[in-house]
Tab-separated table of C-alpha atoms in Angstrom:
chain	number	residue	atom	x	y	z
A	1	MET	CA	28.593	-3.539	61.223
A	2	ALA	CA	25.575	-4.165	58.997
A	3	THR	CA	22.287	-2.676	59.893
A	4	PRO	CA	19.553	-5.374	60.679
A	5	VAL	CA	17.198	-5.774	57.909
A	6	PRO	CA	13.868	-4.670	60.175
A	7	GLN	CA	15.793	-1.362	61.092
A	8	ARG	CA	16.646	-0.549	57.660
A	9	LEU	CA	13.151	-1.240	56.353
A	10	LEU	CA	11.872	0.916	59.377
A	11	ALA	CA	14.008	3.776	58.311
A	12	THR	CA	12.853	3.570	54.803
A	13	LEU	CA	9.100	3.634	55.811
A	14	GLU	CA	9.789	6.668	58.169
A	15	LYS	CA	10.852	8.642	55.119
A	16	LEU	CA	7.442	8.181	53.523
A	17	ASP	CA	4.589	10.746	54.419
A	18	LYS	CA	1.102	9.606	55.777
A	19	ALA	CA	-0.551	9.332	52.280
A	20	THR	CA	2.599	7.775	50.616
A	21	PHE	CA	2.861	5.172	53.390
A	22	GLU	CA	-1.029	4.433	52.984
A	23	THR	CA	-0.172	3.711	49.289
A	24	PHE	CA	2.358	1.642	50.276
A	25	GLN	CA	0.346	-0.446	52.675
A	26	TRP	CA	-2.411	-0.689	49.923
A	27	ASN	CA	0.027	-2.325	47.415
A	28	LEU	CA	1.007	-4.901	50.077
A	29	MET	CA	-2.700	-6.018	50.155
A	30	GLU	CA	-2.789	-6.349	46.202
A	31	GLU	CA	-2.366	-9.344	43.917
A	32	THR	CA	-0.049	-7.157	41.665
A	33	LEU	CA	3.203	-8.292	42.940
A	34	GLU	CA	4.650	-11.420	41.252
A	35	GLY	CA	5.968	-14.030	43.611
A	36	PHE	CA	4.368	-12.446	46.748
A	37	ASN	CA	0.828	-13.378	48.159
A	38	PRO	CA	-1.268	-10.281	49.341
A	39	MET	CA	-1.124	-9.673	53.059
A	40	SER	CA	-4.693	-9.362	54.341
A	41	ILE	CA	-6.572	-6.023	55.156
A	42	ALA	CA	-7.103	-7.294	58.776
A	43	SER	CA	-3.590	-7.675	59.413
A	44	LEU	CA	-2.406	-4.141	58.128
A	45	GLU	CA	-5.880	-2.173	59.499
A	46	ASP	CA	-4.354	0.645	61.474
A	47	ALA	CA	-0.806	-0.889	61.668
A	48	SER	CA	2.005	1.674	62.429
A	49	ARG	CA	5.133	1.489	60.383
A	50	HIS	CA	6.630	-0.750	63.184
A	51	LYS	CA	3.832	-3.260	62.976
A	52	THR	CA	4.089	-2.950	59.069
A	53	VAL	CA	7.765	-4.148	58.961
A	54	SER	CA	6.953	-6.807	61.464
A	55	LYS	CA	4.031	-8.378	59.589
A	56	MET	CA	6.186	-8.188	56.201
A	57	VAL	CA	8.802	-9.941	57.680
A	58	GLN	CA	6.890	-12.659	59.258
A	59	ALA	CA	4.894	-12.915	55.892
A	60	TYR	CA	7.974	-12.876	53.541
A	61	LYS	CA	11.025	-13.293	55.941
A	62	GLN	CA	13.812	-10.884	55.761
A	63	GLU	CA	14.964	-11.243	52.331
A	64	GLY	CA	11.388	-11.310	50.958
A	65	ALA	CA	10.526	-8.181	53.011
A	66	MET	CA	13.463	-6.462	51.511
A	67	LYS	CA	12.367	-7.425	47.818
A	68	ILE	CA	9.003	-6.438	48.141
A	69	THR	CA	9.666	-3.142	49.503
A	70	GLN	CA	11.928	-2.179	46.823
A	71	LYS	CA	9.189	-3.317	44.302
A	72	ILE	CA	6.714	-1.394	45.760
A	73	LEU	CA	8.850	1.798	46.184
A	74	GLU	CA	9.401	1.542	42.584
A	75	ASN	CA	5.994	0.897	41.655
A	76	ILE	CA	4.852	4.107	43.674
A	77	GLY	CA	7.579	6.170	41.807
A	78	MET	CA	9.924	6.270	45.100
A	79	ILE	CA	12.785	5.356	42.893
A	80	ASP	CA	15.529	7.007	44.717
A	81	LEU	CA	14.331	5.123	48.240
A	82	ALA	CA	14.362	1.968	46.281
A	83	ASP	CA	17.810	2.354	44.891
A	84	LYS	CA	19.136	3.397	48.244
A	85	LEU	CA	17.798	0.323	49.960
A	86	LYS	CA	19.108	-1.776	47.266
A	87	THR	CA	22.595	-0.252	47.428
A	88	GLU	CA	22.739	-0.456	51.350
A	89	GLY	CA	21.847	-4.346	50.772
A	90	LYS	CA	24.950	-4.523	48.279
A	91	LYS	CA	27.159	-2.870	50.797
A	92	ASP	CA	26.467	-5.224	53.408
A	93	GLN	CA	27.007	-8.197	51.268
A	94	ASP	CA	30.186	-7.023	50.302
A	95	ALA	CA	31.501	-6.053	53.446
A	96	THR	CA	34.612	-7.999	54.267
A	97	PRO	CA	34.910	-9.376	57.916
A	98	GLN	CA	38.137	-8.778	59.932
A	99	SER	CA	38.276	-12.384	60.409
A	100	SER	CA	36.474	-15.257	58.447
A	101	GLN	CA	36.841	-17.628	61.351
A	102	ASP	CA	35.730	-15.342	63.674
A	103	GLN	CA	32.538	-14.366	61.816
A	104	SER	CA	31.890	-17.906	61.309
A	105	ALA	CA	31.998	-18.717	64.903
A	106	VAL	CA	29.601	-15.946	65.767
A	107	MET	CA	27.205	-17.042	63.171
A	108	GLU	CA	27.284	-20.669	64.496
A	109	THR	CA	26.491	-19.340	68.129
A	110	LYS	CA	23.231	-16.920	66.833
A	111	GLN	CA	22.315	-19.921	64.614
A	112	TYR	CA	22.438	-22.373	67.546
A	113	GLY	CA	20.891	-19.703	69.959
A	114	ALA	CA	17.956	-18.941	67.587
A	115	GLN	CA	17.527	-22.641	66.768
A	116	PHE	CA	17.107	-23.443	70.471
A	117	VAL	CA	14.319	-20.563	70.880
A	118	ASP	CA	12.566	-22.154	67.994
A	119	ASP	CA	12.905	-25.757	68.930
A	120	ASN	CA	11.945	-25.076	72.629
A	121	MET	CA	9.085	-22.303	72.150
A	122	GLU	CA	6.310	-24.748	73.595
A	123	GLN	CA	8.351	-25.602	76.733
A	124	LEU	CA	9.680	-22.088	77.047
A	125	VAL	CA	6.332	-20.450	76.876
A	126	GLN	CA	4.798	-23.030	79.579
A	127	ARG	CA	7.749	-22.787	81.843
A	128	ILE	CA	9.308	-19.393	81.974
A	129	SER	CA	6.991	-17.163	84.868
A	130	LEU	CA	9.403	-14.260	85.095
A	131	VAL	CA	8.806	-12.921	81.654
A	132	MET	CA	9.518	-9.058	82.259
A	133	PRO	CA	13.064	-9.263	83.293
A	134	ILE	CA	13.630	-11.031	80.021
A	135	ALA	CA	11.649	-8.524	77.842
A	136	ASP	CA	13.497	-5.727	79.741
A	137	GLY	CA	16.754	-7.145	78.715
A	138	LEU	CA	15.500	-7.218	75.061
A	139	TYR	CA	14.073	-3.973	75.016
A	140	GLN	CA	17.342	-2.471	76.388
A	141	LYS	CA	19.259	-4.180	73.564
A	142	LYS	CA	16.680	-2.637	70.914
A	143	MET	CA	15.723	-6.298	70.089
A	144	ILE	CA	12.087	-5.706	70.426
A	145	HIS	CA	10.188	-2.423	69.659
A	146	TYR	CA	8.421	-0.335	72.276
A	147	GLU	CA	4.930	-1.189	70.917
A	148	ASP	CA	5.667	-4.958	71.251
A	149	TYR	CA	7.103	-4.344	74.882
A	150	SER	CA	4.040	-2.306	75.731
A	151	GLU	CA	1.715	-5.320	74.669
A	152	ILE	CA	3.891	-7.902	76.509
A	153	THR	CA	3.822	-5.611	79.839
A	154	ALA	CA	-0.089	-5.520	79.355
A	155	ALA	CA	-0.640	-9.336	78.888
A	156	GLN	CA	-2.449	-10.797	82.180
A	157	THR	CA	-0.536	-14.146	82.131
A	158	SER	CA	3.050	-15.402	81.891
A	159	MET	CA	2.131	-17.452	79.227
A	160	ALA	CA	0.217	-14.919	77.145
A	161	LYS	CA	3.557	-12.445	77.696
A	162	MET	CA	5.690	-15.191	76.719
A	163	ARG	CA	3.571	-15.735	73.281
A	164	LYS	CA	3.633	-11.964	72.504
A	165	LEU	CA	7.430	-12.186	73.299
A	166	TYR	CA	7.858	-14.662	70.481
A	167	VAL	CA	5.926	-12.737	68.120
A	168	ALA	CA	8.124	-9.613	68.911
A	169	LEU	CA	11.298	-11.597	68.219
A	170	GLN	CA	10.258	-12.418	64.574
A	171	PRO	CA	11.159	-9.347	62.958
A	172	GLY	CA	14.675	-9.212	64.442
A	173	GLY	CA	15.501	-12.793	63.401
A	174	SER	CA	18.354	-15.296	64.440
A	175	VAL	CA	19.790	-11.861	66.234
A	176	ALA	CA	16.844	-11.166	68.147
A	177	LYS	CA	16.498	-15.108	69.124
A	178	SER	CA	20.178	-15.224	69.945
A	179	ALA	CA	19.926	-12.218	72.331
A	180	PHE	CA	16.954	-13.838	74.081
A	181	TYR	CA	18.783	-16.837	74.221
A	182	GLN	CA	21.737	-15.429	76.089
A	183	ILE	CA	19.429	-13.449	78.348
A	184	LEU	CA	18.126	-16.984	79.090
A	185	LEU	CA	21.396	-18.197	80.069
A	186	LYS	CA	21.803	-15.840	82.735
A	187	GLN	CA	18.251	-15.665	83.840
A	188	GLN	CA	16.894	-19.156	83.396
A	189	TYR	CA	20.420	-21.520	83.319
A	190	LEU	CA	18.786	-24.272	85.074
A	191	LEU	CA	15.916	-24.639	82.615
A	192	VAL	CA	18.312	-24.005	79.729
A	193	LYS	CA	20.523	-26.772	80.714
A	194	GLU	CA	17.385	-29.110	81.213
A	195	LEU	CA	16.288	-28.646	77.710
A	196	GLY	CA	19.705	-29.344	76.586
A	197	GLY	CA	21.186	-25.798	76.002
A	198	VAL	CA	24.746	-25.547	75.289
A	199	VAL	CA	26.072	-23.133	77.933
A	200	GLN	CA	28.139	-20.520	76.313
A	201	LYS	CA	31.515	-19.552	77.782
């Protein structure tokens, strides 16, 4: 099973010592990488490795985050790590599924769930009051990080919790959003139905 891009990036950054990680972040803020807009100092100030990965995926999407990480690692002399990241990405692309039809069906389901979550963000943020059971489920499935889970817990209102939950979902892309959708089917069935969601068998 392929390792999700955010987890792969996090594992890579965790191999950097403090000084090298700070150099990596500095490169993210510089206009030295062709094709990539630099990130703001404010967005990365005191950012942990988890937060840095989240910010990269939000800014550049998963594919872009992979590319910019490889570029920076090469620029700062971490060639082995850059090559390993590139090799792992190729292995995942070349992996042959057991059944192309099954994989297609799974991908379609994930894409639908993720699309439903994106399309109905405003309604879900406003109408879901019991946010923590959803956050609990996502955290148990390792779809959101502990730091994000803590921020959701600390938020004072259900709408604030939901907004933070949406931010926490972004690094996981369609996989995390699909997991959110599956939890909604169990915990908010009537709301999903009202919003036109297809109930999975």
